[in-house]
PDB file of C-alpha atoms and ligand atoms in Angstrom:
ATOM      1  CA  MET A 247       2.265  -4.734   4.350  1.00 84.00           C
ATOM      2  CA  PRO A 248      -0.250  -1.703   3.622  1.00 94.00           C
ATOM      3  CA  GLU A 249      -1.430  -1.879  -0.121  1.00 97.00           C
ATOM      4  CA  LEU A 250      -4.210   0.071  -2.408  1.00 98.00           C
ATOM      5  CA  PRO A 251      -7.211  -0.508   0.333  1.00 97.00           C
ATOM      6  CA  GLU A 252      -5.653   0.453   3.692  1.00 97.00           C
ATOM      7  CA  LEU A 253      -3.405   3.148   2.170  1.00 98.00           C
ATOM      8  CA  GLU A 254      -6.429   4.837   0.538  1.00 97.00           C
ATOM      9  CA  VAL A 255      -8.446   4.776   3.889  1.00 98.00           C
ATOM     10  CA  VAL A 256      -5.544   6.132   5.943  1.00 98.00           C
ATOM     11  CA  LYS A 257      -5.344   9.051   3.084  1.00 98.00           C
ATOM     12  CA  GLU A 258      -9.221   9.457   3.813  1.00 98.00           C
ATOM     13  CA  VAL A 259      -8.644  10.209   7.650  1.00 98.00           C
ATOM     14  CA  LEU A 260      -5.351  12.333   7.277  1.00 98.00           C
ATOM     15  CA  GLN A 261      -7.155  14.471   4.717  1.00 98.00           C
ATOM     16  CA  ARG A 262     -10.052  15.130   7.107  1.00 97.00           C
ATOM     17  CA  ARG A 263      -7.476  15.225  10.352  1.00 97.00           C
ATOM     18  CA  ALA A 264      -4.024  16.836   9.049  1.00 98.00           C
ATOM     19  CA  VAL A 265      -4.730  18.346   5.843  1.00 98.00           C
ATOM     20  CA  GLY A 266      -4.690  22.355   6.533  1.00 97.00           C
ATOM     21  CA  ARG A 267      -2.510  21.768   9.717  1.00 97.00           C
ATOM     22  CA  THR A 268       0.783  23.507  10.156  1.00 97.00           C
ATOM     23  CA  ILE A 269       3.382  20.900  10.907  1.00 97.00           C
ATOM     24  CA  GLU A 270       5.156  22.883  13.937  1.00 97.00           C
ATOM     25  CA  GLY A 271       7.974  20.201  14.737  1.00 96.00           C
ATOM     26  CA  VAL A 272       9.376  17.344  14.038  1.00 96.00           C
ATOM     27  CA  GLN A 273      11.121  14.873  16.514  1.00 95.00           C
ATOM     28  CA  SER A 274      13.564  12.058  15.510  1.00 93.00           C
ATOM     29  CA  ILE A 275      13.573   9.035  17.539  1.00 93.00           C
ATOM     30  CA  GLY A 276      16.860   6.892  17.999  1.00 85.00           C
ATOM     31  CA  GLY A 277      18.020   8.571  14.690  1.00 81.00           C
ATOM     32  CA  GLY A 278      14.959   7.784  12.576  1.00 78.00           C
ATOM     33  CA  SER A 279      15.312  10.742  10.056  1.00 79.00           C
ATOM     34  CA  ALA A 280      18.918   9.259   9.535  1.00 80.00           C
ATOM     35  CA  ILE A 281      17.804   5.741   8.473  1.00 83.00           C
ATOM     36  CA  LEU A 282      14.642   6.638   7.229  1.00 89.00           C
ATOM     37  CA  VAL A 283      14.590   9.553   5.134  1.00 91.00           C
ATOM     38  CA  ARG A 284      16.138  10.618   1.820  1.00 93.00           C
ATOM     39  CA  SER A 285      15.946  14.163   1.066  1.00 91.00           C
ATOM     40  CA  LEU A 286      16.332  14.728  -2.842  1.00 92.00           C
ATOM     41  CA  THR A 287      16.461  18.324  -1.723  1.00 92.00           C
ATOM     42  CA  GLN A 288      19.426  20.404  -0.035  1.00 88.00           C
ATOM     43  CA  GLN A 289      17.264  20.547   2.906  1.00 90.00           C
ATOM     44  CA  ARG A 290      17.253  18.202   6.282  1.00 91.00           C
ATOM     45  CA  LEU A 291      13.886  17.102   6.963  1.00 92.00           C
ATOM     46  CA  GLU A 292      13.474  19.022   9.995  1.00 92.00           C
ATOM     47  CA  GLU A 293      13.996  22.331   8.667  1.00 92.00           C
ATOM     48  CA  ALA A 294      12.044  21.477   5.331  1.00 92.00           C
ATOM     49  CA  VAL A 295       9.198  20.624   7.052  1.00 94.00           C
ATOM     50  CA  THR A 296       8.740  22.559  10.298  1.00 95.00           C
ATOM     51  CA  GLY A 297       6.315  25.510   9.661  1.00 94.00           C
ATOM     52  CA  ALA A 298       5.017  24.082   6.570  1.00 95.00           C
ATOM     53  CA  GLN A 299       1.580  23.638   6.075  1.00 96.00           C
ATOM     54  CA  ILE A 300       0.119  20.779   4.886  1.00 97.00           C
ATOM     55  CA  ALA A 301      -1.853  21.330   1.967  1.00 96.00           C
ATOM     56  CA  ALA A 302      -2.961  18.341   0.722  1.00 97.00           C
ATOM     57  CA  ILE A 303      -2.429  14.364   0.999  1.00 98.00           C
ATOM     58  CA  GLU A 304      -2.844  11.859  -1.892  1.00 98.00           C
ATOM     59  CA  ARG A 305      -2.127   7.849  -2.457  1.00 98.00           C
ATOM     60  CA  ARG A 306      -0.766   6.900  -5.812  1.00 98.00           C
ATOM     61  CA  GLY A 307       0.138   3.142  -5.357  1.00 97.00           C
ATOM     62  CA  LYS A 308       1.621   1.912  -2.469  1.00 97.00           C
ATOM     63  CA  PHE A 309       2.799   5.549  -1.671  1.00 97.00           C
ATOM     64  CA  LEU A 310       1.509   8.520   0.315  1.00 98.00           C
ATOM     65  CA  VAL A 311       2.240  12.139  -0.912  1.00 98.00           C
ATOM     66  CA  PHE A 312       2.106  15.033   1.302  1.00 98.00           C
ATOM     67  CA  THR A 313       1.999  18.407  -0.215  1.00 97.00           C
ATOM     68  CA  LEU A 314       3.472  20.731   1.797  1.00 96.00           C
ATOM     69  CA  LYS A 315       3.722  24.651   1.308  1.00 94.00           C
ATOM     70  CA  PRO A 316       6.541  26.167   3.211  1.00 85.00           C
ATOM     71  CA  ASP A 317       6.484  29.687   4.673  1.00 73.00           C
ATOM     72  CA  VAL A 318       7.899  30.724   1.358  1.00 68.00           C
ATOM     73  CA  GLN A 319       5.141  31.918  -1.200  1.00 68.00           C
ATOM     74  CA  ASP A 320       4.567  29.593  -4.225  1.00 70.00           C
ATOM     75  CA  SER A 321       7.001  27.240  -3.406  1.00 82.00           C
ATOM     76  CA  HIS A 322       6.010  23.291  -2.372  1.00 88.00           C
ATOM     77  CA  LEU A 323       7.529  20.365  -1.319  1.00 95.00           C
ATOM     78  CA  TYR A 324       6.454  16.553  -1.608  1.00 96.00           C
ATOM     79  CA  LEU A 325       7.130  14.109   1.544  1.00 97.00           C
ATOM     80  CA  ALA A 326       6.466  10.822  -0.316  1.00 97.00           C
ATOM     81  CA  ILE A 327       6.109   7.947   2.155  1.00 97.00           C
ATOM     82  CA  ASN A 328       6.338   4.401   0.919  1.00 96.00           C
ATOM     83  CA  PRO A 329       5.567   2.560   3.759  1.00 95.00           C
ATOM     84  CA  LYS A 330       6.743  -0.698   2.095  1.00 92.00           C
ATOM     85  CA  LEU A 331       6.341  -3.942   4.550  1.00 89.00           C
ATOM     86  CA  THR A 332       6.591  -2.671   8.123  1.00 92.00           C
ATOM     87  CA  GLY A 333       5.682   1.463   7.865  1.00 95.00           C
ATOM     88  CA  ARG A 334       2.761   2.792   9.752  1.00 96.00           C
ATOM     89  CA  LEU A 335       1.499   6.206  10.593  1.00 97.00           C
ATOM     90  CA  GLN A 336      -0.299   6.855  13.584  1.00 97.00           C
ATOM     91  CA  LEU A 337      -2.782  10.020  14.701  1.00 97.00           C
ATOM     92  CA  ALA A 338      -1.935  10.048  18.177  1.00 97.00           C
ATOM     93  CA  GLN A 339      -2.459  13.090  21.129  1.00 97.00           C
ATOM     94  CA  PRO A 340       0.906  14.480  22.744  1.00 97.00           C
ATOM     95  CA  ALA A 341       0.286  12.673  25.999  1.00 97.00           C
ATOM     96  CA  GLU A 342      -0.475   8.965  24.579  1.00 97.00           C
ATOM     97  CA  LYS A 343       2.300   6.479  25.072  1.00 97.00           C
ATOM     98  CA  ARG A 344       4.418   6.092  22.127  1.00 97.00           C
ATOM     99  CA  LEU A 345       4.358   2.652  20.321  1.00 96.00           C
ATOM    100  CA  PRO A 346       7.718   0.423  19.928  1.00 95.00           C
ATOM    101  CA  LYS A 347       9.958   1.432  16.943  1.00 95.00           C
ATOM    102  CA  THR A 348       7.961   5.137  16.335  1.00 96.00           C
ATOM    103  CA  HIS A 349      11.097   6.840  14.734  1.00 96.00           C
ATOM    104  CA  LEU A 350       9.210  10.204  13.760  1.00 96.00           C
ATOM    105  CA  VAL A 351       6.923  12.458  15.135  1.00 97.00           C
ATOM    106  CA  PHE A 352       5.016  15.438  13.637  1.00 97.00           C
ATOM    107  CA  SER A 353       3.515  17.726  15.957  1.00 98.00           C
ATOM    108  CA  LEU A 354       0.385  19.367  13.915  1.00 98.00           C
ATOM    109  CA  SER A 355      -1.012  22.659  14.732  1.00 97.00           C
ATOM    110  CA  GLY A 356      -4.410  21.871  16.795  1.00 95.00           C
ATOM    111  CA  GLY A 357      -2.696  19.660  19.205  1.00 94.00           C
ATOM    112  CA  HIS A 358      -2.128  16.149  17.619  1.00 95.00           C
ATOM    113  CA  GLN A 359       0.915  14.000  16.355  1.00 98.00           C
ATOM    114  CA  LEU A 360       1.172  12.342  13.479  1.00 98.00           C
ATOM    115  CA  ARG A 361       3.912   9.568  14.507  1.00 97.00           C
ATOM    116  CA  TYR A 362       5.915   7.028  11.963  1.00 97.00           C
ATOM    117  CA  VAL A 363       6.211   3.719  13.298  1.00 96.00           C
ATOM    118  CA  ASP A 364       8.245   1.040  11.631  1.00 95.00           C
ATOM    119  CA  GLN A 365       8.983  -2.031  13.082  1.00 92.00           C
ATOM    120  CA  ARG A 366      11.735  -3.249  10.889  1.00 91.00           C
ATOM    121  CA  THR A 367      12.730   0.103   9.365  1.00 91.00           C
ATOM    122  CA  MET A 368      11.904  -0.733   5.936  1.00 91.00           C
ATOM    123  CA  GLY A 369       9.460   2.242   5.167  1.00 94.00           C
ATOM    124  CA  GLN A 370      11.344   5.021   2.523  1.00 94.00           C
ATOM    125  CA  LEU A 371      10.066   8.950   3.030  1.00 95.00           C
ATOM    126  CA  TYR A 372      11.387  10.834   0.490  1.00 96.00           C
ATOM    127  CA  LEU A 373      11.581  14.848   0.516  1.00 95.00           C
ATOM    128  CA  ALA A 374      11.444  16.217  -2.917  1.00 96.00           C
ATOM    129  CA  ALA A 375      10.432  19.035  -4.966  1.00 94.00           C
ATOM    130  CA  ASP A 376       9.831  16.988  -8.026  1.00 95.00           C
ATOM    131  CA  LEU A 377       7.958  13.729  -7.816  1.00 96.00           C
ATOM    132  CA  SER A 378       9.282  12.098 -10.777  1.00 95.00           C
ATOM    133  CA  HIS A 379      12.890  12.098  -8.749  1.00 94.00           C
ATOM    134  CA  VAL A 380      11.311   9.881  -6.554  1.00 96.00           C
ATOM    135  CA  PRO A 381      12.871   6.062  -6.896  1.00 93.00           C
ATOM    136  CA  ASP A 382       9.806   3.687  -8.376  1.00 92.00           C
ATOM    137  CA  TYR A 383       7.553   6.707  -8.312  1.00 95.00           C
ATOM    138  CA  ALA A 384       7.443   7.891 -11.551  1.00 92.00           C
ATOM    139  CA  ALA A 385       7.333   4.543 -13.546  1.00 94.00           C
ATOM    140  CA  LEU A 386       4.077   3.501 -11.568  1.00 97.00           C
ATOM    141  CA  GLY A 387       1.630   1.710 -13.572  1.00 97.00           C
ATOM    142  CA  PRO A 388      -2.066   2.973 -13.587  1.00 97.00           C
ATOM    143  CA  GLU A 389      -4.451   2.772 -10.607  1.00 98.00           C
ATOM    144  CA  PRO A 390      -6.816  -0.380 -10.751  1.00 98.00           C
ATOM    145  CA  PHE A 391      -9.821   1.710 -10.856  1.00 97.00           C
ATOM    146  CA  ASN A 392      -8.731   4.121 -13.628  1.00 97.00           C
ATOM    147  CA  VAL A 393      -7.965   1.296 -15.781  1.00 97.00           C
ATOM    148  CA  SER A 394     -10.392  -0.440 -18.459  1.00 97.00           C
ATOM    149  CA  PRO A 395     -10.574  -4.114 -19.550  1.00 97.00           C
ATOM    150  CA  GLY A 396      -8.818  -3.076 -22.680  1.00 97.00           C
ATOM    151  CA  GLU A 397      -6.138  -1.597 -21.057  1.00 97.00           C
ATOM    152  CA  PHE A 398      -5.770  -3.986 -18.288  1.00 98.00           C
ATOM    153  CA  ARG A 399      -4.979  -6.617 -21.013  1.00 97.00           C
ATOM    154  CA  GLU A 400      -2.764  -4.325 -22.811  1.00 97.00           C
ATOM    155  CA  ARG A 401      -0.607  -3.689 -19.558  1.00 96.00           C
ATOM    156  CA  LEU A 402      -0.237  -7.403 -18.954  1.00 97.00           C
ATOM    157  CA  THR A 403       0.933  -8.004 -22.702  1.00 96.00           C
ATOM    158  CA  PRO A 404       4.867  -7.450 -22.155  1.00 96.00           C
ATOM    159  CA  TYR A 405       4.903  -9.916 -18.996  1.00 96.00           C
ATOM    160  CA  ARG A 406       5.277 -13.033 -19.475  1.00 94.00           C
ATOM    161  CA  GLY A 407       5.823 -14.554 -15.626  1.00 94.00           C
ATOM    162  CA  GLU A 408       3.636 -16.092 -12.950  1.00 94.00           C
ATOM    163  CA  ILE A 409       0.233 -14.037 -12.745  1.00 96.00           C
ATOM    164  CA  LYS A 410       1.021 -13.095  -8.989  1.00 96.00           C
ATOM    165  CA  GLY A 411       4.142 -11.770  -9.797  1.00 95.00           C
ATOM    166  CA  VAL A 412       2.938  -9.803 -12.332  1.00 97.00           C
ATOM    167  CA  LEU A 413      -0.041  -8.164 -10.535  1.00 97.00           C
ATOM    168  CA  THR A 414       2.379  -7.279  -8.048  1.00 96.00           C
ATOM    169  CA  ARG A 415       4.612  -5.473 -10.197  1.00 96.00           C
ATOM    170  CA  GLY A 416       3.914  -1.426  -9.386  1.00 96.00           C
ATOM    171  CA  GLU A 417       5.258  -0.695 -12.831  1.00 96.00           C
ATOM    172  CA  CYS A 418       2.464  -2.868 -14.475  1.00 97.00           C
ATOM    173  CA  ILE A 419      -0.484  -1.665 -12.157  1.00 98.00           C
ATOM    174  CA  ALA A 420      -0.234   0.192  -8.873  1.00 98.00           C
ATOM    175  CA  GLY A 421      -1.066  -0.566  -5.302  1.00 97.00           C
ATOM    176  CA  ILE A 422      -1.602  -4.382  -5.488  1.00 98.00           C
ATOM    177  CA  GLY A 423       0.875  -6.354  -2.977  1.00 96.00           C
ATOM    178  CA  ASN A 424       1.286 -10.026  -1.679  1.00 95.00           C
ATOM    179  CA  ALA A 425      -2.385 -10.147   0.047  1.00 96.00           C
ATOM    180  CA  TYR A 426      -4.510  -8.367  -2.155  1.00 98.00           C
ATOM    181  CA  ALA A 427      -3.076 -10.685  -5.056  1.00 98.00           C
ATOM    182  CA  ASP A 428      -3.656 -13.333  -3.250  1.00 98.00           C
ATOM    183  CA  GLU A 429      -7.236 -12.383  -2.981  1.00 98.00           C
ATOM    184  CA  ILE A 430      -7.599 -11.167  -6.353  1.00 98.00           C
ATOM    185  CA  LEU A 431      -6.288 -14.730  -7.575  1.00 98.00           C
ATOM    186  CA  TRP A 432      -8.981 -16.631  -5.348  1.00 98.00           C
ATOM    187  CA  ALA A 433     -11.562 -14.127  -6.044  1.00 98.00           C
ATOM    188  CA  ALA A 434     -10.802 -14.847 -10.042  1.00 98.00           C
ATOM    189  CA  ARG A 435     -10.379 -18.679  -9.477  1.00 98.00           C
ATOM    190  CA  LEU A 436      -6.544 -18.601 -10.941  1.00 98.00           C
ATOM    191  CA  HIS A 437      -3.784 -20.474  -9.605  1.00 96.00           C
ATOM    192  CA  PRO A 438      -1.045 -17.902  -8.679  1.00 95.00           C
ATOM    193  CA  TYR A 439       1.829 -19.647 -10.634  1.00 93.00           C
ATOM    194  CA  ARG A 440       0.006 -19.974 -13.957  1.00 95.00           C
ATOM    195  CA  LYS A 441       2.103 -17.939 -16.242  1.00 95.00           C
ATOM    196  CA  ARG A 442       0.387 -14.821 -17.884  1.00 96.00           C
ATOM    197  CA  THR A 443       0.877 -16.265 -21.025  1.00 96.00           C
ATOM    198  CA  ALA A 444      -1.044 -19.339 -20.616  1.00 95.00           C
ATOM    199  CA  LEU A 445      -4.384 -17.077 -19.396  1.00 96.00           C
ATOM    200  CA  THR A 446      -7.305 -17.389 -21.597  1.00 97.00           C
ATOM    201  CA  SER A 447      -8.969 -14.082 -22.708  1.00 96.00           C
ATOM    202  CA  GLU A 448     -11.752 -15.185 -20.532  1.00 97.00           C
ATOM    203  CA  GLU A 449      -9.748 -15.832 -17.536  1.00 97.00           C
ATOM    204  CA  ILE A 450      -8.057 -12.065 -17.959  1.00 98.00           C
ATOM    205  CA  ASP A 451     -11.319 -10.667 -17.841  1.00 97.00           C
ATOM    206  CA  ARG A 452     -11.814 -12.755 -14.669  1.00 98.00           C
ATOM    207  CA  LEU A 453      -9.415 -11.421 -13.372  1.00 98.00           C
ATOM    208  CA  TYR A 454      -9.835  -8.093 -14.080  1.00 98.00           C
ATOM    209  CA  ALA A 455     -13.076  -8.193 -12.361  1.00 98.00           C
ATOM    210  CA  ALA A 456     -12.129  -9.481  -9.530  1.00 98.00           C
ATOM    211  CA  MET A 457      -9.497  -6.944  -9.228  1.00 98.00           C
ATOM    212  CA  GLN A 458     -12.178  -4.516  -9.480  1.00 98.00           C
ATOM    213  CA  SER A 459     -14.583  -5.956  -6.615  1.00 98.00           C
ATOM    214  CA  VAL A 460     -11.817  -7.272  -4.129  1.00 98.00           C
ATOM    215  CA  LEU A 461     -10.131  -3.800  -3.945  1.00 98.00           C
ATOM    216  CA  ARG A 462     -13.456  -2.312  -3.601  1.00 98.00           C
ATOM    217  CA  GLU A 463     -15.002  -4.470  -1.092  1.00 98.00           C
ATOM    218  CA  ALA A 464     -12.288  -4.625   0.835  1.00 98.00           C
ATOM    219  CA  THR A 465     -11.579  -0.764   0.955  1.00 98.00           C
ATOM    220  CA  GLU A 466     -15.225  -0.491   2.463  1.00 97.00           C
ATOM    221  CA  LYS A 467     -14.390  -3.527   5.660  1.00 97.00           C
ATOM    222  CA  VAL A 468     -11.136  -1.567   5.938  1.00 97.00           C
ATOM    223  CA  ARG A 469     -12.671   1.787   6.178  1.00 97.00           C
ATOM    224  CA  VAL A 470     -15.511   0.442   8.752  1.00 96.00           C
ATOM    225  CA  GLU A 471     -13.104  -1.382  10.575  1.00 96.00           C
ATOM    226  CA  MET A 472      -9.967   0.742  10.650  1.00 95.00           C
ATOM    227  CA  GLY A 473     -11.637   4.024  11.981  1.00 93.00           C
ATOM    228  CA  GLU A 474      -9.076   6.480  13.042  1.00 94.00           C
ATOM    229  CA  ALA A 475      -6.508   3.743  14.160  1.00 95.00           C
ATOM    230  CA  ILE A 476      -4.807   4.339  11.021  1.00 96.00           C
ATOM    231  CA  HIS A 477      -1.864   2.451  12.400  1.00 95.00           C
ATOM    232  CA  ARG A 478      -3.775  -0.759  12.546  1.00 93.00           C
ATOM    233  CA  GLU A 479      -3.905  -3.383   9.365  1.00 90.00           C
ATOM    234  CA  PRO A 480      -7.517  -5.443   9.736  1.00 91.00           C
ATOM    235  CA  ARG A 481      -7.480  -8.275   7.468  1.00 91.00           C
ATOM    236  CA  ASP A 482      -9.571 -10.672   9.274  1.00 93.00           C
ATOM    237  CA  PHE A 483     -12.091 -10.100   6.583  1.00 96.00           C
ATOM    238  CA  MET A 484      -9.947 -12.298   3.723  1.00 97.00           C
ATOM    239  CA  ALA A 485     -11.058 -15.167   1.888  1.00 97.00           C
ATOM    240  CA  VAL A 486      -7.187 -16.970   1.768  1.00 98.00           C
ATOM    241  CA  HIS A 487      -4.663 -14.986   2.553  1.00 96.00           C
ATOM    242  CA  MET A 488      -3.239 -15.458   6.090  1.00 94.00           C
ATOM    243  CA  LYS A 489      -6.043 -18.290   6.234  1.00 96.00           C
ATOM    244  CA  SER A 490      -3.659 -21.380   5.896  1.00 96.00           C
ATOM    245  CA  GLY A 491      -5.741 -24.422   6.843  1.00 97.00           C
ATOM    246  CA  GLU A 492      -9.181 -22.822   7.314  1.00 98.00           C
ATOM    247  CA  PRO A 493     -11.830 -23.629   4.946  1.00 98.00           C
ATOM    248  CA  CYS A 494     -12.161 -22.300   1.431  1.00 98.00           C
ATOM    249  CA  PRO A 495     -15.043 -19.805   2.065  1.00 98.00           C
ATOM    250  CA  ARG A 496     -16.294 -20.955  -1.877  1.00 97.00           C
ATOM    251  CA  CYS A 497     -15.967 -24.937  -1.463  1.00 98.00           C
ATOM    252  CA  GLY A 498     -14.325 -25.556   2.170  1.00 98.00           C
ATOM    253  CA  THR A 499     -11.077 -27.391   0.806  1.00 98.00           C
ATOM    254  CA  PRO A 500      -8.547 -26.299   3.741  1.00 98.00           C
ATOM    255  CA  ILE A 501      -6.550 -23.215   2.425  1.00 98.00           C
ATOM    256  CA  SER A 502      -2.857 -24.195   1.162  1.00 97.00           C
ATOM    257  CA  LEU A 503       0.483 -22.353   1.871  1.00 95.00           C
ATOM    258  CA  ILE A 504       3.184 -22.053  -0.454  1.00 92.00           C
ATOM    259  CA  GLY A 505       6.298 -20.074   0.171  1.00 84.00           C
ATOM    260  CA  ALA A 506       7.742 -18.424   3.535  1.00 67.00           C
ATOM    261  CA  ASN A 507       8.086 -15.369   5.276  1.00 63.00           C
ATOM    262  CA  GLN A 508       6.851 -12.318   4.019  1.00 66.00           C
ATOM    263  CA  ARG A 509       6.110 -13.784   0.430  1.00 80.00           C
ATOM    264  CA  ILE A 510       3.992 -16.529   1.479  1.00 92.00           C
ATOM    265  CA  THR A 511       1.102 -17.196  -0.818  1.00 96.00           C
ATOM    266  CA  ASN A 512      -2.042 -18.714   0.040  1.00 97.00           C
ATOM    267  CA  LEU A 513      -5.021 -20.394  -2.446  1.00 97.00           C
ATOM    268  CA  CYS A 514      -7.307 -23.000  -2.417  1.00 98.00           C
ATOM    269  CA  ARG A 515      -6.147 -26.019  -4.740  1.00 96.00           C
ATOM    270  CA  THR A 516      -9.691 -26.744  -5.678  1.00 97.00           C
ATOM    271  CA  CYS A 517     -10.976 -23.333  -6.802  1.00 97.00           C
ATOM    272  CA  GLN A 518      -7.327 -22.272  -8.289  1.00 97.00           C
ATOM    273  CA  PRO A 519      -6.481 -25.520  -9.865  1.00 94.00           C
ATOM    274  CA  GLY A 520      -2.985 -25.806 -11.978  1.00 85.00           C
ATOM    275  CA  GLY A 521       0.145 -24.036 -11.866  1.00 66.00           C
ATOM    276  CA  LEU A 522       3.496 -25.455 -11.158  1.00 57.00           C
ATOM    277  CA  ILE A 523       4.101 -26.698  -7.366  1.00 52.00           C
ATOM    278  CA  LYS A 524       7.156 -25.051  -5.827  1.00 49.00           C
ATOM    279  CA  GLY A 525       8.030 -23.889  -2.324  1.00 41.00           C
ATOM    280  CA  MET A 526       6.740 -26.814  -0.882  1.00 37.00           C
TER     281      MET A 526
HETATM  282 ZN1   ZN B  44     -12.236 -23.129  -2.750  1.00 64.76          ZN
END
């Protein structure tokens, strides 16, 4: 699942490669647009974006937002992409073989294609004139890099549950998902299942510092390892997430695994003591 560091780098690449281009056409493969695209305007995707210029691309939480300028003066439209667990964007040459589960192909002026690939068709693309109408978007909490330690503490206060669950709630803090929550909690030496209400003031400060450093360092590593291959998700550098059984980089204890499927939690039981044991 792309989270803040990956989407930040995808945004940077697309700002260089796609902003200023015109969308010359959209091809929907296997009913892709019908499954994935929710139009909050009266228009279908193909008619709305064909001929429009990509004026800007920004990231907000786990959304990528394209500002489109259709060929009508002063109007604009947003394409907000929430890739969820399995959605990816890819830049490709037209002749390049399509990856399996490519659902949408945007042909850009200058010859490149921007493709939307989604193994399980879980992502959502919203076409909207007003971003506040996009589900889950308007309620997003602040970006981790825009929040002070004091604001962070205040944001956490209404949430009383397990700290990992709190960190991954977009309306509390935007952009953190399952993988980076594991990394941040390991860096902060906090057990993911400790209740927010049980954390001391010093532990909340540690959590804040870990969130800043983990997300900044990960963004730098992803930038190097991803390059222009924005459909890839380099994560080998992670300390604990998806590292079950490997030695903890800090103490050597084998990394533990709790949970199953897409919601697995990895942690070091030596560095991150406490918490209720569940799902074993
Ligand atoms: Zn450890």
